[in-house]
Coordinates of C-alpha atoms and ligand atoms in Angstrom, one line a residue:
X1 CA 0.0 0.0 0.0
X2 CA 1.4 3.4 -0.9
X3 CA 1.2 6.2 1.6
X4 CA -1.5 7.8 -0.4
X5 CA -3.6 4.6 -0.4
X6 CA -3.0 4.1 3.3
X7 CA -4.2 7.6 4.1
X8 CA -7.2 7.4 1.8
X9 CA -8.2 4.1 3.5
X10 CA -7.8 5.7 6.9
X11 CA -9.9 8.8 6.0
X12 CA -12.6 6.6 4.5
X13 CA -12.9 4.9 7.9
X14 CA -12.6 8.0 10.1
X15 CA -15.5 9.4 8.2
X16 CA -17.8 6.9 9.9
X17 CA -16.6 7.9 13.4
X18 CA -16.8 11.6 13.4
X19 CA -19.3 14.2 12.2
X20 CA -19.1 15.4 8.6
X21 CA -18.5 18.9 9.7
X22 CA -15.6 17.9 11.9
X23 CA -14.3 15.7 9.2
X24 CA -14.3 18.5 6.7
X25 CA -12.8 20.9 9.2
X26 CA -10.0 19.0 10.6
X27 CA -9.0 16.5 7.9
X28 CA -9.2 18.5 4.8
X29 CA -5.9 18.9 3.0
X30 CA -4.1 16.3 5.2
X31 CA -1.7 13.7 3.8
X32 CA 1.1 11.4 4.9
X33 CA 4.3 13.3 4.7
X34 CA 6.6 10.4 5.6
X35 CA 6.6 6.9 7.0
X36 CA 9.8 5.6 8.5
X37 CA 10.6 2.9 11.1
X38 CA 7.0 2.7 12.3
X39 CA 6.8 6.5 12.7
X40 CA 4.2 8.2 10.6
X41 CA 4.2 12.0 10.0
X42 CA 1.0 13.5 8.8
X43 CA 1.0 16.9 7.1
X44 CA -1.8 19.2 8.2
X45 CA -2.5 22.7 6.8
X46 CA -2.4 24.7 9.9
X47 CA -1.9 24.8 13.7
X48 CA -5.5 24.5 14.4
X49 CA -5.8 21.2 12.6
X50 CA -2.7 20.0 14.3
X51 CA -4.0 20.8 17.7
X52 CA -7.3 19.2 17.2
X53 CA -6.0 16.1 15.6
X54 CA -3.4 15.7 18.3
X55 CA -5.7 16.2 21.2
X56 CA -9.0 14.9 20.0
X57 CA -8.7 12.5 17.1
X58 CA -5.2 11.0 17.5
X59 CA -6.6 7.9 19.3
X60 CA -9.0 7.0 16.6
X61 CA -6.6 7.8 13.8
X62 CA -3.9 5.7 15.3
X63 CA -6.3 2.8 15.9
X64 CA -7.4 2.8 12.3
X65 CA -3.9 3.1 10.9
X66 CA -2.8 0.2 13.1
X67 CA -5.6 -1.9 11.7
X68 CA -4.4 -1.2 8.2
X69 CA -0.7 -1.5 9.0
X70 CA 0.5 -3.2 12.1
X71 CA 4.0 -1.8 11.7
X72 CA 2.9 1.7 12.7
X73 CA 4.0 2.6 16.2
X74 CA 3.7 6.3 16.3
X75 CA 1.7 9.0 14.6
X76 CA 2.7 12.7 14.7
X77 CA 1.4 15.8 12.9
X78 CA 3.2 18.6 11.4
X79 CA 2.2 21.9 9.7
X80 CA 3.8 21.7 6.3
X81 CA 3.5 23.3 3.0
X82 CA 1.8 21.0 0.6
X83 CA 3.8 19.2 -2.0
X84 CA 3.9 21.4 -5.1
X85 CA 2.2 19.1 -7.6
X86 CA -0.5 18.3 -5.1
X87 CA -1.1 21.9 -4.5
X88 CA -1.4 22.6 -8.1
X89 CA -4.1 20.2 -8.8
X90 CA -6.0 21.4 -5.8
X91 CA -5.8 25.0 -6.8
X92 CA -6.2 24.6 -10.5
X93 CA -9.1 26.5 -11.9
X94 CA -9.5 28.3 -8.7
X95 CA -9.8 32.1 -8.6
X96 CA -7.4 33.9 -6.4
X97 CA -10.3 35.5 -4.7
X98 CA -11.7 32.2 -3.5
X99 CA -11.2 31.0 0.0
X100 CA -7.6 30.3 0.7
X101 CA -5.8 28.8 3.6
X102 CA -7.0 31.1 6.3
X103 CA -10.6 30.3 5.5
X104 CA -10.0 26.7 4.7
X105 CA -10.5 26.0 8.4
X106 CA -14.2 26.3 8.4
X107 CA -15.6 26.0 11.9
X108 CA -19.2 25.4 12.5
X109 CA -21.2 27.4 15.0
X110 CA -22.6 25.4 17.9
X111 CA -26.4 25.1 17.5
X112 CA -27.4 25.8 21.1
X113 CA -25.1 28.7 21.8
X114 CA -24.5 30.0 18.3
X115 CA -20.8 30.2 19.1
X116 CA -18.1 29.7 16.6
X117 CA -15.0 28.1 18.3
X118 CA -12.7 29.8 15.9
X119 CA -12.9 33.0 17.9
X120 CA -10.9 32.8 21.1
X121 CA -8.9 35.1 23.4
X122 CA -5.8 33.1 22.5
X123 CA -6.0 34.2 18.9
X124 CA -7.1 37.7 19.6
X125 CA -4.2 40.2 19.5
X126 CA -4.2 43.0 22.0
X127 CA -2.8 46.4 21.4
X128 CA -3.4 49.9 22.7
X129 CA -6.4 50.4 20.5
X130 CA -8.4 47.5 21.9
X131 CA -6.7 47.0 25.3
X132 CA -9.6 48.3 27.4
X133 CA -12.2 46.3 25.5
X134 CA -10.1 43.1 25.7
X135 CA -9.5 43.5 29.4
X136 CA -13.2 44.1 30.1
X137 CA -14.1 41.1 28.0
X138 CA -11.6 38.9 29.8
X139 CA -12.9 40.1 33.2
X140 CA -16.5 39.4 32.2
X141 CA -15.5 35.9 30.9
X142 CA -13.8 35.1 34.2
X143 CA -16.7 36.0 36.4
X144 CA -19.9 36.2 34.4
X145 CA -22.5 38.4 36.0
X146 CA -20.3 40.1 38.5
X147 CA -17.6 42.1 36.8
X148 CA -18.8 44.6 34.2
X149 CA -22.5 44.0 33.8
X150 CA -23.7 44.8 31.2
X151 CA -20.6 45.1 29.1
X152 CA -21.0 47.3 26.0
X153 CA -18.3 47.2 23.4
X154 CA -18.3 49.5 20.4
X155 CA -16.1 50.3 17.4
X156 CA -16.1 50.5 13.6
X157 CA -16.5 47.8 11.1
X158 CA -14.1 44.9 11.1
X159 CA -12.3 45.8 14.2
X160 CA -12.9 42.7 16.3
X161 CA -16.2 43.2 18.1
X162 CA -17.7 39.9 17.1
X163 CA -14.4 38.2 17.7
X164 CA -14.3 39.5 21.3
X165 CA -17.9 38.7 22.0
X166 CA -17.6 35.2 20.7
X167 CA -14.3 34.7 22.6
X168 CA -16.2 35.6 25.9
X169 CA -18.8 33.0 25.0
X170 CA -16.3 30.3 24.1
X171 CA -14.3 31.0 27.3
X172 CA -17.4 30.8 29.5
X173 CA -18.4 27.6 27.8
X174 CA -15.1 26.1 28.7
X175 CA -14.8 27.5 32.3
X176 CA -18.4 27.2 33.3
X177 CA -19.9 24.3 31.3
X178 CA -23.1 24.4 33.2
X179 CA -24.0 27.9 32.1
X180 CA -26.4 28.5 29.2
X181 CA -25.0 30.9 26.8
X182 CA -26.8 32.5 23.9
X183 CA -24.9 34.5 21.3
X184 CA -27.3 36.3 19.0
X185 CA -26.8 38.9 16.3
X186 CA -29.4 41.7 16.8
X187 CA -30.9 41.2 13.4
X188 CA -31.6 37.6 14.3
X189 CA -33.2 38.6 17.6
X190 CA -35.4 41.1 15.8
X191 CA -36.5 38.8 13.0
X192 CA -37.1 35.9 15.5
X193 CA -39.3 38.2 17.5
X194 CA -41.2 39.4 14.5
X195 CA -41.9 35.8 13.3
X196 CA -42.9 34.8 16.8
X197 CA -45.4 37.6 16.9
X198 CA -46.6 36.6 13.4
X199 CA -47.3 33.0 14.6
X200 CA -48.9 34.4 17.7
X201 CA -46.7 32.3 19.9
X202 CA -44.1 34.5 21.5
X203 CA -43.5 32.3 24.6
X204 CA -40.9 29.9 23.2
X205 CA -39.0 32.8 21.8
X206 CA -39.0 34.5 25.2
X207 CA -38.1 31.3 27.1
X208 CA -35.0 30.9 24.9
X209 CA -33.6 34.2 26.1
X210 CA -35.1 34.5 29.5
X211 CA -33.6 31.2 30.7
X212 CA -30.1 32.0 29.6
X213 CA -27.2 32.6 32.0
X214 CA -25.3 34.7 29.5
X215 CA -26.7 36.7 26.7
X216 CA -24.4 38.1 24.1
X217 CA -26.0 40.4 21.7
X218 CA -24.1 41.6 18.7
X219 CA -24.6 44.9 16.7
X220 CA -27.4 46.5 18.8
X221 CA -27.4 49.5 16.5
X222 CA -29.9 47.5 14.5
X223 CA -32.5 48.1 17.1
X224 CA -32.9 51.6 15.9
X225 CA -36.6 52.4 15.1
X226 CA -37.7 48.8 16.0
X227 CA -39.9 49.9 18.9
X228 CA -41.5 46.5 19.7
X229 CA -38.2 44.7 19.5
X230 CA -36.7 47.3 21.8
X231 CA -39.4 46.7 24.3
X232 CA -38.8 43.0 24.2
X233 CA -35.1 43.5 24.6
X234 CA -35.7 45.8 27.5
X235 CA -37.8 43.1 29.3
X236 CA -35.3 40.4 28.6
X237 CA -32.6 42.7 29.9
X238 CA -34.3 43.4 33.2
X239 CA -35.1 39.8 33.8
X240 CA -31.6 38.6 33.1
X241 CA -30.0 41.4 34.9
X242 CA -32.0 41.1 38.0
X243 CA -31.0 37.5 38.3
X244 CA -27.4 38.6 38.3
X245 CA -26.7 37.0 34.9
X246 CA -24.3 38.4 32.4
X247 CA -25.3 40.6 29.4
X248 CA -22.9 41.7 26.7
X249 CA -23.7 44.1 23.9
X250 CA -21.8 45.3 20.9
X251 CA -22.5 48.2 18.5
X252 CA -20.8 50.1 15.8
X253 CA -21.2 53.3 17.8
X254 CA -21.6 54.4 21.5
X255 CA -25.0 54.1 23.1
X256 CA -25.5 57.9 22.8
X257 CA -25.1 57.8 19.1
X258 CA -27.7 55.1 18.3
X259 CA -30.6 57.0 16.8
X260 CA -34.2 56.3 17.6
X261 CA -33.8 54.2 20.6
X262 CA -35.8 54.4 23.8
X263 CA -34.1 56.3 26.5
X264 CA -34.6 53.6 29.1
X265 CA -32.9 51.1 26.8
X266 CA -30.0 53.5 26.2
X267 CA -29.5 54.0 29.8
X268 CA -29.3 50.2 30.3
X269 CA -26.7 50.0 27.6
X270 CA -24.7 52.6 29.5
X271 CA -25.3 51.2 32.9
X272 CA -22.3 49.0 33.2
X273 CA -19.0 49.1 31.4
X274 CA -18.7 50.8 28.1
X275 CA -15.4 50.2 26.2
X276 CA -14.4 51.2 22.7
X277 CA -12.2 49.7 20.0
X278 CA -10.5 52.2 17.9
X279 CA -8.3 51.8 14.8
X280 CA -5.3 49.5 15.3
X281 CA -1.8 51.0 15.3
X282 CA 1.0 49.8 12.9
X283 CA 2.7 47.5 15.4
X284 CA -0.5 45.6 16.3
X285 CA -1.5 45.4 12.6
X286 CA 1.8 43.8 12.0
X287 CA 1.4 41.4 14.9
X288 CA -2.0 40.4 13.6
X289 CA -0.7 39.8 10.1
X290 CA 2.3 37.8 11.4
X291 CA 0.0 35.6 13.6
X292 CA -2.4 34.9 10.7
X293 CA 0.4 34.1 8.3
X294 CA 1.9 31.8 10.8
X295 CA -1.3 29.9 11.1
X296 CA -0.9 28.9 7.5
X297 CA 2.8 28.1 7.7
X298 CA 3.5 30.4 4.9
X299 CA 6.1 33.1 4.9
X300 CA 5.5 36.7 4.0
X301 CA 8.5 38.8 2.9
X302 CA 9.2 41.6 5.4
X303 CA 8.7 44.3 2.8
X304 CA 5.5 42.8 1.7
X305 CA 4.2 42.6 5.2
X306 CA 5.2 46.2 5.7
X307 CA 3.4 47.2 2.5
X308 CA 0.1 45.5 3.5
X309 CA 0.2 46.7 7.1
X310 CA 1.0 50.3 6.0
X311 CA -1.8 50.4 3.4
X312 CA -4.6 48.6 5.2
X313 CA -5.1 50.6 8.3
X314 CA -8.7 50.8 9.2
X315 CA -10.1 47.3 9.1
X316 CA -8.7 44.0 10.3
X317 CA -11.1 42.1 8.1
X318 CA -9.6 43.8 5.1
X319 CA -6.1 43.0 6.4
X320 CA -7.1 39.4 6.5
X321 CA -8.6 39.7 3.0
X322 CA -5.3 41.1 1.6
X323 CA -3.3 38.4 3.4
X324 CA -5.6 35.6 2.1
X325 CA -5.1 36.8 -1.4
X326 CA -1.4 37.0 -1.0
X327 CA -1.2 33.5 0.5
X328 CA -3.3 32.0 -2.3
X329 CA -1.0 33.6 -4.8
X330 CA 2.0 32.2 -3.0
X331 CA 0.6 28.7 -2.9
X332 CA -0.3 28.8 -6.5
X333 CA 3.1 29.9 -7.5
X334 CA 4.9 28.0 -4.8
X335 CA 7.0 31.0 -4.0
X336 CA 7.2 33.9 -1.7
X337 CA 5.7 37.0 -3.4
X338 CA 8.0 40.0 -4.1
X339 CA 6.9 43.5 -3.3
X340 CA 6.1 44.1 -6.9
X341 CA 3.9 41.1 -7.2
X342 CA 2.1 42.0 -4.0
X343 CA 1.4 45.5 -5.2
X344 CA 0.0 44.2 -8.5
X345 CA -2.2 41.6 -6.8
X346 CA -3.5 43.8 -4.0
X347 CA -4.1 46.9 -6.0
X348 CA -7.8 46.4 -6.1
X349 CA -8.0 46.0 -2.3
X350 CA -5.5 48.6 -1.4
X351 CA -6.2 52.1 -2.4
X352 CA -5.0 55.4 -1.0
X353 CA -7.8 56.6 1.2
X354 CA -8.3 59.8 -0.7
X355 CA -8.9 57.9 -3.9
X356 CA -11.6 55.8 -2.4
X357 CA -13.8 58.5 -1.0
X358 CA -16.3 60.1 -3.3
X359 CA -19.1 62.6 -2.6
X360 CA -21.6 59.8 -3.0
X361 CA -19.8 57.5 -0.6
X362 CA -19.6 60.3 2.0
X363 CA -23.2 61.2 1.8
X364 CA -24.2 57.5 1.9
X365 CA -22.0 56.9 4.9
X366 CA -23.4 59.8 6.8
X367 CA -27.0 58.9 6.0
X368 CA -26.5 55.3 7.0
X369 CA -24.8 56.3 10.2
X370 CA -27.7 58.5 11.3
X371 CA -30.2 56.1 9.8
X372 CA -31.7 58.5 7.3
X373 CA -32.4 58.3 3.7
X374 CA -29.9 60.1 1.5
X375 CA -32.6 62.4 0.2
X376 CA -33.5 63.4 3.7
X377 CA -30.0 64.7 4.2
X378 CA -30.3 66.7 1.0
X379 CA -33.8 68.0 1.8
X380 CA -34.4 71.6 2.6
X381 CA -35.1 71.4 6.3
X382 CA -34.1 73.1 9.4
X383 CA -34.9 70.2 11.7
X384 CA -32.1 69.6 14.1
X385 CA -32.0 65.9 13.2
X386 CA -31.4 66.8 9.6
X387 CA -29.2 69.8 10.0
X388 CA -26.4 68.2 12.0
X389 CA -25.9 65.2 9.6
X390 CA -26.0 67.6 6.7
X391 CA -23.4 69.8 8.2
X392 CA -21.2 66.8 8.9
X393 CA -21.5 65.5 5.3
X394 CA -20.5 69.0 4.1
X395 CA -17.6 69.0 6.5
X396 CA -16.4 65.6 5.3
X397 CA -16.7 66.6 1.6
X398 CA -14.4 69.5 2.4
X399 CA -12.0 67.6 4.7
X400 CA -11.7 64.4 2.8
X401 CA -12.0 65.5 -0.8
X402 CA -11.0 69.2 -0.6
X403 CA -14.1 70.0 -2.5
X404 CA -14.8 73.7 -3.1
X405 CA -17.5 75.5 -1.1
X406 CA -19.6 76.3 -4.2
X407 CA -19.4 72.6 -5.2
X408 CA -20.5 71.5 -1.8
X409 CA -23.3 74.0 -1.8
X410 CA -24.5 72.8 -5.2
X411 CA -24.3 69.2 -4.2
X412 CA -26.8 69.9 -1.4
X413 CA -29.8 71.0 -3.3
X414 CA -28.2 74.1 -4.8
X415 CA -27.4 75.7 -1.5
X416 CA -25.3 78.8 -1.4
X417 CA -21.5 78.5 -0.8
X418 CA -21.9 80.5 2.4
X419 CA -24.0 77.7 3.9
X420 CA -21.2 75.3 3.1
X421 CA -18.6 77.5 4.7
X422 CA -20.8 77.9 7.8
X423 CA -21.3 74.2 8.1
X424 CA -17.6 73.3 7.8
X425 CA -16.5 76.0 10.3
X426 CA -19.2 75.0 12.7
X427 CA -18.2 71.3 12.7
X428 CA -14.5 72.0 12.8
X429 CA -15.0 74.1 15.9
X430 CA -17.4 71.7 17.6
X431 CA -15.0 68.8 17.1
X432 CA -12.5 70.5 19.3
X433 CA -14.9 70.9 22.2
X434 CA -16.9 67.7 21.8
X435 CA -15.1 64.4 22.1
X436 CA -18.4 62.8 21.3
X437 CA -18.7 64.5 17.9
X438 CA -15.1 63.7 17.1
X439 CA -15.9 60.0 17.9
X440 CA -18.9 60.1 15.6
X441 CA -16.9 61.5 12.8
X442 CA -14.2 58.9 13.2
X443 CA -16.8 56.2 13.0
X444 CA -18.3 57.7 9.9
X445 CA -14.9 57.9 8.2
X446 CA -14.3 54.3 9.0
X447 CA -17.5 53.6 7.1
X448 CA -16.5 55.7 4.1
X449 CA -13.2 53.9 3.7
X450 CA -14.3 50.4 4.5
X451 CA -17.3 50.5 2.2
Ligands
ADP501 P1 -16.5 43.4 13.8 O1 -17.4 42.5 14.5 O2 -16.0 44.5 14.7 O3 -17.0 44.0 12.5 P2 -14.9 41.1 13.5 O4 -14.8 40.6 15.0 O5 -15.8 40.3 12.6 O6 -15.2 42.6 13.4 O7 -13.4 41.0 13.0 C1 -13.0 41.0 11.6 C2 -11.9 39.9 11.4 O8 -10.7 40.4 12.0 C3 -12.2 38.6 12.1 O9 -11.8 37.6 11.2 C4 -11.4 38.6 13.4 O10 -11.0 37.3 13.7 C5 -10.2 39.5 13.0 N1 -9.7 40.3 14.1 C6 -10.2 41.4 14.6 N2 -9.5 41.9 15.6 C7 -8.5 41.0 15.8 C8 -7.4 40.9 16.7 N3 -7.3 41.9 17.7 N4 -6.6 39.9 16.7 C9 -6.8 38.9 15.7 N5 -7.8 38.9 14.8 C10 -8.7 40.0 14.8
MG502 MG1 -19.4 42.0 13.9

């Protein structure tokens, strides 16, 4: 039996002993690297697979292998680059954009808790920009219900909120296995609630949340304008909170900046610990890139790493996207990309910020942030809810695009250039005295450049 045949036969049997999801997750892209003197080395694509196979599946793999070949005395796992010809056949016909090594490890969310084991504290990198949020999350995970309750984390798109929230859940699952944890994206809570009302049977929905020991609710900015859902959340909150159970929220903005939300709910959001995640600094971005590259066992040239990390500043998800593309390229070519190659391949992802903002994007981002229609911002209205976003949009057109005042005025329903000047000056001044406004504008900018 060749090594290949031996491994195929082993895989065929393992399939009967573990779930399909686990099989696909942990055994994909594995093969026998060498077999010598009874010692078998199995190549796995990354450290996660290695750990899982060693700790969880080694026994069964070993048993099956021994049944097929008595001479085997030891099995070990190593993270190795796949053999070139193998790699080629696997990647042939694949687009570079398609899932590469980082995403190859597909984890499945647990049905009862909704948690995805891929998000842990161990693989969450902490730097000055997320230190407070990470520390609060760790504390809440260590003593659910007593430290920081509720915990409210906020920050722009792709900066690690979901990762941290899920890490809390996964850690509690491990440390306090008796606790019932429910992770839920706000949209799912809202749609679940709506369909429960529709079927005139809200009780099972309520039970699901009201009996939890830990509720983790992601992206609560989606509760804006959803009055009935807000009310339901408010009741769930009180019930859970009064029993001393833990609640964790995330949002893309601070509680104060969520529009159209009931005051009593807002004050609940603010009632415990509120921590923000800002944009990551160069060093942390580099650490994240290095860690993710290492998971795949592929090398990234120093100057290429520096290029990516310098260009992709605002969004860790994009950083991963750039790295994925690079790694796919490297595997395909079986070589380490040069700076020139990296530039060519990442051009479409990496753009200088000023090139990627447009008047349309700015207006869209502002409208979205304040949950208004674009035409509302443009409308002729002196209502405070409209005036402020409009002034901010004008300010951003000036700051980010260096647009002329007449241009800005025209863009907003043919207003006079003095209106534009007034708006820009007013916002520039207010930013200096209001940290809150400055925060809002940072978050809006993040949207402009990550969209
Ligand atoms: P958000 O929920 O804030 O939009 P996510 O939590 O989905 O962002 O993060 C986007 C991606 O970046 C995820 O794949 C996540 O694992 C990764 N990520 C974010 N922050 C970190 C970090 N500090 N260390 C490692 N990976 C991170
Ligand atoms: Mg998220």
